[in-house]
């Protein structure tokens, strides 16, 4: 007969196995059950081929978390598919100069960073394998476009990659118009190049070059005489400049002498002042002699009257002698 199993031993073995399993999970999970890890979501508009769960999340070149889930969503308002990417950030990765570290998992902190321009986009992690990672960086010039499919999860706005922006630009590019313009330009160029004027251009250019060569040769032949004449002219100009400078120096000296003579304390000015005074005194004396009440004028007037009376007597005597010539010895009748 077989020996019956002991239920106590079986129970202890099961409990031990369960305890070992819990310990293994705790060790392998590094205590993640006891850490309050908040998750963030980013909505990418387009394919995310190359992004895998476990890919790093990088902020300013520093790994701050990992990708935890990649889903597929739809925006019914804009009728488009979206790819929600759930990331999990590590706690206390931002050190400060003073105070405790900043926890990026906090929704209020993340909201402030988003207002300051925090945006997420996909970047190439490995060129050979094509693996992508989530890059977080500050782009305050990019608007924050929030999708908000799950209000209970903190959202980080996303921006397109450089390749996606180039693709969007090329999609809006009018290729038909560009090709039509290019064809018109090509036709115009062909018409211009085939015109007679353009065909004759090399001949005209060759003729112009020959004329230029002849002109250069002529200038080279006469350059000696031209230079000699120019040197003579420069020498004469130098002499004229020297003479002008000497004349200006003489003019300056003459001006200085005139200034000295015209000074208030110069002998010339004093002599002229004395002559002016004497002329003023002579004019005053002359005015005194020619006044109506002066003795000289009165005597002169009396003499003129006597001369007038004598002239009148001589005139009467002459008339008498003319009428009676013998009156000079007979007397007046």
mmCIF file of C-alpha atoms in Angstrom:
data_model
loop_
_atom_site.group_PDB
_atom_site.id
_atom_site.type_symbol
_atom_site.label_atom_id
_atom_site.label_comp_id
_atom_site.label_asym_id
_atom_site.label_seq_id
_atom_site.Cartn_x
_atom_site.Cartn_y
_atom_site.Cartn_z
ATOM 1 C CA UNK A 1 0.000 0.000 0.000
ATOM 2 C CA UNK A 2 1.109 3.502 -0.849
ATOM 3 C CA UNK A 3 1.720 5.977 1.871
ATOM 4 C CA UNK A 4 -0.953 8.754 2.131
ATOM 5 C CA UNK A 5 0.274 12.311 1.395
ATOM 6 C CA UNK A 6 0.489 14.708 4.284
ATOM 7 C CA UNK A 7 -1.888 17.686 3.673
ATOM 8 C CA UNK A 8 0.157 19.891 5.986
ATOM 9 C CA UNK A 9 3.286 19.410 3.928
ATOM 10 C CA UNK A 10 1.389 20.047 0.693
ATOM 11 C CA UNK A 11 -0.095 23.265 2.095
ATOM 12 C CA UNK A 12 3.290 24.478 3.332
ATOM 13 C CA UNK A 13 4.822 23.719 -0.076
ATOM 14 C CA UNK A 14 2.093 25.694 -1.878
ATOM 15 C CA UNK A 15 2.426 28.662 0.490
ATOM 16 C CA UNK A 16 6.191 28.648 0.054
ATOM 17 C CA UNK A 17 5.839 28.619 -3.724
ATOM 18 C CA UNK A 18 3.411 31.548 -3.573
ATOM 19 C CA UNK A 19 5.782 33.484 -1.315
ATOM 20 C CA UNK A 20 8.676 32.843 -3.693
ATOM 21 C CA UNK A 21 6.555 34.021 -6.632
ATOM 22 C CA UNK A 22 5.618 37.253 -4.815
ATOM 23 C CA UNK A 23 9.250 37.859 -3.882
ATOM 24 C CA UNK A 24 10.362 37.231 -7.485
ATOM 25 C CA UNK A 25 7.777 39.646 -8.830
ATOM 26 C CA UNK A 26 8.816 42.287 -6.326
ATOM 27 C CA UNK A 27 12.489 41.815 -7.112
ATOM 28 C CA UNK A 28 12.028 41.766 -10.874
ATOM 29 C CA UNK A 29 9.640 44.718 -10.755
ATOM 30 C CA UNK A 30 12.088 46.672 -8.553
ATOM 31 C CA UNK A 31 9.320 47.685 -6.243
ATOM 32 C CA UNK A 32 7.229 49.326 -8.979
ATOM 33 C CA UNK A 33 4.001 48.346 -7.233
ATOM 34 C CA UNK A 34 4.840 50.651 -4.364
ATOM 35 C CA UNK A 35 5.704 53.620 -6.614
ATOM 36 C CA UNK A 36 2.982 55.918 -7.816
ATOM 37 C CA UNK A 37 3.966 56.218 -11.504
ATOM 38 C CA UNK A 38 1.705 58.575 -13.425
ATOM 39 C CA UNK A 39 1.480 58.027 -17.158
ATOM 40 C CA UNK A 40 1.465 60.570 -19.995
ATOM 41 C CA UNK A 41 -0.009 60.172 -23.466
ATOM 42 C CA UNK A 42 1.086 61.616 -26.807
ATOM 43 C CA UNK A 43 -1.115 61.506 -29.913
ATOM 44 C CA UNK A 44 0.807 61.135 -33.150
ATOM 45 C CA UNK A 45 -0.888 61.936 -36.444
ATOM 46 C CA UNK A 46 0.564 59.322 -38.769
ATOM 47 C CA UNK A 47 2.362 56.020 -38.795
ATOM 48 C CA UNK A 48 4.797 55.250 -35.982
ATOM 49 C CA UNK A 49 6.486 52.301 -37.641
ATOM 50 C CA UNK A 50 9.787 51.740 -35.856
ATOM 51 C CA UNK A 51 8.506 52.778 -32.414
ATOM 52 C CA UNK A 52 8.326 49.844 -29.995
ATOM 53 C CA UNK A 53 7.204 49.329 -26.442
ATOM 54 C CA UNK A 54 10.192 49.923 -24.195
ATOM 55 C CA UNK A 55 11.667 52.602 -26.447
ATOM 56 C CA UNK A 56 13.298 55.445 -24.502
ATOM 57 C CA UNK A 57 11.712 58.787 -23.789
ATOM 58 C CA UNK A 58 14.357 61.536 -23.924
ATOM 59 C CA UNK A 59 14.121 65.096 -22.557
ATOM 60 C CA UNK A 60 16.902 67.422 -23.752
ATOM 61 C CA UNK A 61 19.075 64.390 -24.500
ATOM 62 C CA UNK A 62 18.493 62.708 -21.119
ATOM 63 C CA UNK A 63 16.406 59.542 -20.774
ATOM 64 C CA UNK A 64 13.491 60.278 -18.480
ATOM 65 C CA UNK A 65 11.137 57.373 -19.196
ATOM 66 C CA UNK A 66 10.029 54.588 -21.526
ATOM 67 C CA UNK A 67 7.186 53.809 -23.909
ATOM 68 C CA UNK A 68 4.621 51.612 -22.164
ATOM 69 C CA UNK A 69 1.863 51.203 -24.722
ATOM 70 C CA UNK A 70 1.101 51.925 -28.375
ATOM 71 C CA UNK A 71 -2.533 51.963 -29.380
ATOM 72 C CA UNK A 72 -4.707 53.005 -32.308
ATOM 73 C CA UNK A 73 -7.339 55.703 -31.925
ATOM 74 C CA UNK A 74 -9.642 57.830 -34.036
ATOM 75 C CA UNK A 75 -10.600 61.490 -33.902
ATOM 76 C CA UNK A 76 -14.253 61.532 -34.953
ATOM 77 C CA UNK A 77 -14.391 65.335 -35.099
ATOM 78 C CA UNK A 78 -11.633 65.596 -37.703
ATOM 79 C CA UNK A 79 -12.220 62.131 -39.224
ATOM 80 C CA UNK A 80 -8.658 60.926 -38.861
ATOM 81 C CA UNK A 81 -6.787 58.071 -37.216
ATOM 82 C CA UNK A 82 -4.390 58.763 -34.366
ATOM 83 C CA UNK A 83 -1.751 56.717 -32.609
ATOM 84 C CA UNK A 84 -1.865 57.238 -28.821
ATOM 85 C CA UNK A 85 1.528 56.460 -27.293
ATOM 86 C CA UNK A 86 1.534 56.018 -23.529
ATOM 87 C CA UNK A 87 4.817 56.814 -21.793
ATOM 88 C CA UNK A 88 5.903 56.386 -18.217
ATOM 89 C CA UNK A 89 8.293 58.934 -16.704
ATOM 90 C CA UNK A 90 10.762 58.281 -13.939
ATOM 91 C CA UNK A 91 10.340 60.188 -10.661
ATOM 92 C CA UNK A 92 12.680 62.947 -9.496
ATOM 93 C CA UNK A 93 14.845 63.251 -12.608
ATOM 94 C CA UNK A 94 15.043 67.062 -12.706
ATOM 95 C CA UNK A 95 17.488 68.416 -10.168
ATOM 96 C CA UNK A 96 17.264 72.020 -8.927
ATOM 97 C CA UNK A 97 19.905 74.298 -7.418
ATOM 98 C CA UNK A 98 17.876 74.695 -4.257
ATOM 99 C CA UNK A 99 14.937 72.690 -3.047
ATOM 100 C CA UNK A 100 13.720 69.189 -3.817
ATOM 101 C CA UNK A 101 13.924 67.628 -7.313
ATOM 102 C CA UNK A 102 11.041 68.189 -9.711
ATOM 103 C CA UNK A 103 8.770 65.208 -10.331
ATOM 104 C CA UNK A 104 7.829 65.110 -14.003
ATOM 105 C CA UNK A 105 4.972 62.737 -13.231
ATOM 106 C CA UNK A 106 3.037 65.512 -11.518
ATOM 107 C CA UNK A 107 0.209 66.759 -13.762
ATOM 108 C CA UNK A 108 0.511 70.378 -12.588
ATOM 109 C CA UNK A 109 4.264 70.377 -13.297
ATOM 110 C CA UNK A 110 3.727 68.833 -16.711
ATOM 111 C CA UNK A 111 0.997 71.378 -17.487
ATOM 112 C CA UNK A 112 3.394 74.232 -16.685
ATOM 113 C CA UNK A 113 6.084 72.691 -18.915
ATOM 114 C CA UNK A 114 3.579 72.371 -21.757
ATOM 115 C CA UNK A 115 2.664 76.048 -21.386
ATOM 116 C CA UNK A 116 6.385 76.876 -21.622
ATOM 117 C CA UNK A 117 6.626 75.023 -24.950
ATOM 118 C CA UNK A 118 7.221 71.354 -24.112
ATOM 119 C CA UNK A 119 6.405 69.256 -27.189
ATOM 120 C CA UNK A 120 6.962 65.640 -28.193
ATOM 121 C CA UNK A 121 7.975 64.153 -31.534
ATOM 122 C CA UNK A 122 9.467 60.979 -32.957
ATOM 123 C CA UNK A 123 13.144 60.739 -33.836
ATOM 124 C CA UNK A 124 15.365 58.093 -35.356
ATOM 125 C CA UNK A 125 17.203 55.989 -32.772
ATOM 126 C CA UNK A 126 19.050 53.651 -35.125
ATOM 127 C CA UNK A 127 19.516 54.267 -38.848
ATOM 128 C CA UNK A 128 20.171 50.607 -39.576
ATOM 129 C CA UNK A 129 17.156 49.156 -37.796
ATOM 130 C CA UNK A 130 14.886 52.177 -38.218
ATOM 131 C CA UNK A 131 13.980 52.221 -34.528
ATOM 132 C CA UNK A 132 12.379 55.401 -33.193
ATOM 133 C CA UNK A 133 12.207 57.057 -29.781
ATOM 134 C CA UNK A 134 10.107 59.796 -28.219
ATOM 135 C CA UNK A 135 11.944 63.112 -28.005
ATOM 136 C CA UNK A 136 10.705 65.783 -25.593
ATOM 137 C CA UNK A 137 11.954 69.303 -26.169
ATOM 138 C CA UNK A 138 10.826 72.909 -25.872
ATOM 139 C CA UNK A 139 9.345 74.537 -28.971
ATOM 140 C CA UNK A 140 7.454 77.644 -27.797
ATOM 141 C CA UNK A 141 6.928 78.714 -31.412
ATOM 142 C CA UNK A 142 4.834 75.590 -32.086
ATOM 143 C CA UNK A 143 1.174 75.760 -31.001
ATOM 144 C CA UNK A 144 -0.041 73.211 -28.443
ATOM 145 C CA UNK A 145 -2.616 71.084 -30.262
ATOM 146 C CA UNK A 146 -4.296 68.866 -27.659
ATOM 147 C CA UNK A 147 -6.500 65.970 -28.729
ATOM 148 C CA UNK A 148 -8.015 65.142 -25.354
ATOM 149 C CA UNK A 149 -9.421 61.713 -26.168
ATOM 150 C CA UNK A 150 -8.850 60.576 -22.575
ATOM 151 C CA UNK A 151 -9.260 63.506 -20.138
ATOM 152 C CA UNK A 152 -8.106 61.305 -17.271
ATOM 153 C CA UNK A 153 -4.573 61.019 -18.659
ATOM 154 C CA UNK A 154 -2.100 63.909 -18.830
ATOM 155 C CA UNK A 155 -1.391 64.785 -22.466
ATOM 156 C CA UNK A 156 1.787 66.162 -24.035
ATOM 157 C CA UNK A 157 1.246 67.927 -27.392
ATOM 158 C CA UNK A 158 3.124 66.570 -30.393
ATOM 159 C CA UNK A 159 4.677 68.224 -33.419
ATOM 160 C CA UNK A 160 5.526 66.660 -36.783
ATOM 161 C CA UNK A 161 9.051 65.618 -37.608
ATOM 162 C CA UNK A 162 11.139 67.452 -40.188
ATOM 163 C CA UNK A 163 10.402 64.721 -42.726
ATOM 164 C CA UNK A 164 6.660 65.016 -42.062
ATOM 165 C CA UNK A 165 6.801 68.822 -42.451
ATOM 166 C CA UNK A 166 8.667 68.431 -45.738
ATOM 167 C CA UNK A 167 6.158 65.842 -46.891
ATOM 168 C CA UNK A 168 3.247 68.148 -46.021
ATOM 169 C CA UNK A 169 4.907 70.975 -47.933
ATOM 170 C CA UNK A 170 5.455 68.762 -50.969
ATOM 171 C CA UNK A 171 1.869 67.525 -50.834
ATOM 172 C CA UNK A 172 0.616 71.102 -51.123
ATOM 173 C CA UNK A 173 3.028 71.889 -53.941
ATOM 174 C CA UNK A 174 1.361 72.466 -57.337
ATOM 175 C CA UNK A 175 3.454 70.166 -59.503
ATOM 176 C CA UNK A 176 1.435 70.745 -62.670
ATOM 177 C CA UNK A 177 1.881 74.518 -62.471
ATOM 178 C CA UNK A 178 5.585 74.110 -61.731
ATOM 179 C CA UNK A 179 6.079 71.830 -64.746
ATOM 180 C CA UNK A 180 4.077 74.208 -66.964
ATOM 181 C CA UNK A 181 6.195 77.169 -65.836
ATOM 182 C CA UNK A 182 9.362 75.131 -66.360
ATOM 183 C CA UNK A 183 8.229 74.175 -69.873
ATOM 184 C CA UNK A 184 7.445 77.831 -70.702
ATOM 185 C CA UNK A 185 10.868 78.912 -69.419
ATOM 186 C CA UNK A 186 12.561 76.187 -71.459
ATOM 187 C CA UNK A 187 10.651 77.238 -74.573
ATOM 188 C CA UNK A 188 11.632 80.890 -74.041
ATOM 189 C CA UNK A 189 15.277 79.945 -73.570
ATOM 190 C CA UNK A 190 15.269 77.816 -76.726
ATOM 191 C CA UNK A 191 13.659 80.657 -78.680
ATOM 192 C CA UNK A 192 16.212 83.124 -77.372
ATOM 193 C CA UNK A 193 19.167 80.866 -78.123
ATOM 194 C CA UNK A 194 17.931 80.141 -81.666
ATOM 195 C CA UNK A 195 17.346 83.809 -82.572
ATOM 196 C CA UNK A 196 19.685 85.396 -85.213
ATOM 197 C CA UNK A 197 20.857 88.033 -82.765
ATOM 198 C CA UNK A 198 22.001 85.367 -80.319
ATOM 199 C CA UNK A 199 23.670 83.375 -83.095
ATOM 200 C CA UNK A 200 25.522 86.519 -84.202
ATOM 201 C CA UNK A 201 26.615 87.316 -80.662
ATOM 202 C CA UNK A 202 29.927 85.329 -80.778
ATOM 203 C CA UNK A 203 30.995 87.236 -83.919
ATOM 204 C CA UNK A 204 30.212 90.570 -82.302
ATOM 205 C CA UNK A 205 32.032 89.527 -79.176
ATOM 206 C CA UNK A 206 35.085 88.495 -81.202
ATOM 207 C CA UNK A 207 35.061 91.846 -83.040
ATOM 208 C CA UNK A 208 34.782 93.709 -79.742
ATOM 209 C CA UNK A 209 37.726 91.761 -78.351
ATOM 210 C CA UNK A 210 39.834 92.606 -81.406
ATOM 211 C CA UNK A 211 39.017 96.302 -81.059
ATOM 212 C CA UNK A 212 39.935 96.162 -77.408
ATOM 213 C CA UNK A 213 43.248 94.507 -78.273
ATOM 214 C CA UNK A 214 43.982 97.228 -80.821
ATOM 215 C CA UNK A 215 43.093 99.940 -78.315
ATOM 216 C CA UNK A 216 45.326 98.387 -75.689
ATOM 217 C CA UNK A 217 48.195 98.155 -78.172
ATOM 218 C CA UNK A 218 47.728 101.815 -79.155
ATOM 219 C CA UNK A 219 47.672 102.910 -75.550
ATOM 220 C CA UNK A 220 50.756 100.831 -74.879
ATOM 221 C CA UNK A 221 52.575 102.464 -77.808
ATOM 222 C CA UNK A 222 51.769 105.999 -76.642
ATOM 223 C CA UNK A 223 51.997 105.356 -72.959
ATOM 224 C CA UNK A 224 55.586 106.672 -72.760
ATOM 225 C CA UNK A 225 54.790 110.102 -74.230
ATOM 226 C CA UNK A 226 51.567 110.317 -72.261
ATOM 227 C CA UNK A 227 53.392 109.566 -69.031
ATOM 228 C CA UNK A 228 56.127 112.106 -69.831
ATOM 229 C CA UNK A 229 53.543 114.792 -70.599
ATOM 230 C CA UNK A 230 51.675 113.944 -67.445
ATOM 231 C CA UNK A 231 54.883 114.209 -65.432
ATOM 232 C CA UNK A 232 55.655 117.636 -66.981
ATOM 233 C CA UNK A 233 52.150 118.822 -66.209
ATOM 234 C CA UNK A 234 52.487 117.598 -62.651
ATOM 235 C CA UNK A 235 55.823 119.416 -62.294
ATOM 236 C CA UNK A 236 54.318 122.678 -63.596
ATOM 237 C CA UNK A 237 51.350 122.192 -61.326
ATOM 238 C CA UNK A 238 53.723 121.698 -58.403
ATOM 239 C CA UNK A 239 55.535 124.953 -59.284
ATOM 240 C CA UNK A 240 52.216 126.809 -59.571
ATOM 241 C CA UNK A 241 51.127 125.443 -56.216
ATOM 242 C CA UNK A 242 54.387 126.600 -54.626
ATOM 243 C CA UNK A 243 53.984 130.074 -56.165
ATOM 244 C CA UNK A 244 50.416 130.241 -54.949
ATOM 245 C CA UNK A 245 51.516 129.281 -51.465
ATOM 246 C CA UNK A 246 54.231 132.031 -51.525
ATOM 247 C CA UNK A 247 51.702 134.620 -52.737
ATOM 248 C CA UNK A 248 49.274 133.586 -50.027
ATOM 249 C CA UNK A 249 52.050 133.965 -47.465
ATOM 250 C CA UNK A 250 52.765 137.508 -48.743
ATOM 251 C CA UNK A 251 49.060 138.332 -48.645
ATOM 252 C CA UNK A 252 48.924 137.082 -45.073
ATOM 253 C CA UNK A 253 51.897 139.262 -44.108
ATOM 254 C CA UNK A 254 50.368 142.304 -45.855
ATOM 255 C CA UNK A 255 47.097 141.705 -44.096
ATOM 256 C CA UNK A 256 48.966 141.556 -40.800
ATOM 257 C CA UNK A 257 50.672 144.897 -41.584
ATOM 258 C CA UNK A 258 47.367 146.501 -42.589
ATOM 259 C CA UNK A 259 45.876 145.234 -39.371
ATOM 260 C CA UNK A 260 48.778 146.766 -37.436
ATOM 261 C CA UNK A 261 48.401 150.120 -39.264
ATOM 262 C CA UNK A 262 44.645 150.133 -38.751
ATOM 263 C CA UNK A 263 44.990 149.620 -35.041
ATOM 264 C CA UNK A 264 43.712 152.326 -32.719
ATOM 265 C CA UNK A 265 47.169 152.900 -31.251
ATOM 266 C CA UNK A 266 49.082 153.057 -34.591
ATOM 267 C CA UNK A 267 50.870 156.365 -35.602
ATOM 268 C CA UNK A 268 48.962 156.531 -38.911
ATOM 269 C CA UNK A 269 45.592 156.406 -37.195
ATOM 270 C CA UNK A 270 46.727 159.025 -34.639
ATOM 271 C CA UNK A 271 48.021 161.372 -37.423
ATOM 272 C CA UNK A 272 44.775 160.967 -39.331
ATOM 273 C CA UNK A 273 42.840 161.752 -36.171
ATOM 274 C CA UNK A 274 44.896 164.975 -35.615
ATOM 275 C CA UNK A 275 44.380 166.023 -39.269
ATOM 276 C CA UNK A 276 40.682 165.438 -38.914
ATOM 277 C CA UNK A 277 40.612 167.617 -35.799
ATOM 278 C CA UNK A 278 42.516 170.427 -37.549
ATOM 279 C CA UNK A 279 40.199 170.274 -40.556
ATOM 280 C CA UNK A 280 37.245 170.453 -38.212
ATOM 281 C CA UNK A 281 38.716 173.573 -36.506
ATOM 282 C CA UNK A 282 39.444 175.225 -39.929
ATOM 283 C CA UNK A 283 35.891 174.559 -41.074
ATOM 284 C CA UNK A 284 34.595 176.117 -37.869
ATOM 285 C CA UNK A 285 36.776 179.219 -38.422
ATOM 286 C CA UNK A 286 35.613 179.476 -42.047
ATOM 287 C CA UNK A 287 31.996 179.275 -40.947
ATOM 288 C CA UNK A 288 32.743 182.108 -38.445
ATOM 289 C CA UNK A 289 34.254 184.366 -41.167
ATOM 290 C CA UNK A 290 31.383 183.781 -43.609
ATOM 291 C CA UNK A 291 28.618 184.484 -41.124
ATOM 292 C CA UNK A 292 26.298 187.471 -41.966
ATOM 293 C CA UNK A 293 27.048 189.343 -38.734
ATOM 294 C CA UNK A 294 30.821 188.887 -38.860
ATOM 295 C CA UNK A 295 32.987 192.088 -39.269
ATOM 296 C CA UNK A 296 34.681 190.686 -42.316
ATOM 297 C CA UNK A 297 31.416 190.135 -44.166
ATOM 298 C CA UNK A 298 30.114 193.627 -43.133
ATOM 299 C CA UNK A 299 33.352 195.375 -44.263
ATOM 300 C CA UNK A 300 33.300 193.474 -47.514
ATOM 301 C CA UNK A 301 29.677 194.515 -48.128
ATOM 302 C CA UNK A 302 30.544 198.236 -47.449
ATOM 303 C CA UNK A 303 33.512 198.046 -49.833
ATOM 304 C CA UNK A 304 31.304 196.507 -52.490
ATOM 305 C CA UNK A 305 28.813 199.348 -52.084
ATOM 306 C CA UNK A 306 31.588 202.010 -52.467
ATOM 307 C CA UNK A 307 32.901 200.205 -55.519
ATOM 308 C CA UNK A 308 29.397 200.174 -56.956
ATOM 309 C CA UNK A 309 28.964 203.955 -56.426
ATOM 310 C CA UNK A 310 32.382 204.661 -57.994
ATOM 311 C CA UNK A 311 31.501 202.504 -60.983
ATOM 312 C CA UNK A 312 28.210 204.391 -61.390
ATOM 313 C CA UNK A 313 30.073 207.796 -61.334
ATOM 314 C CA UNK A 314 32.544 206.541 -63.945
ATOM 315 C CA UNK A 315 29.665 205.371 -66.117
ATOM 316 C CA UNK A 316 27.991 208.803 -65.993
ATOM 317 C CA UNK A 317 31.312 210.522 -66.764
ATOM 318 C CA UNK A 318 31.803 208.295 -69.771
ATOM 319 C CA UNK A 319 28.332 209.074 -71.082
ATOM 320 C CA UNK A 320 28.964 212.814 -70.634
ATOM 321 C CA UNK A 321 32.258 212.710 -72.491
ATOM 322 C CA UNK A 322 30.600 210.739 -75.238
ATOM 323 C CA UNK A 323 27.880 213.438 -75.636
ATOM 324 C CA UNK A 324 30.084 216.485 -74.924
ATOM 325 C CA UNK A 325 33.732 215.719 -75.646
ATOM 326 C CA UNK A 326 34.726 219.337 -74.862
ATOM 327 C CA UNK A 327 33.200 219.132 -71.463
ATOM 328 C CA UNK A 328 36.535 218.069 -70.030
ATOM 329 C CA UNK A 329 37.933 221.612 -70.501
ATOM 330 C CA UNK A 330 34.708 223.687 -70.779
ATOM 331 C CA UNK A 331 32.841 222.079 -68.010
ATOM 332 C CA UNK A 332 29.378 220.615 -67.963
ATOM 333 C CA UNK A 333 26.586 222.655 -69.649
#
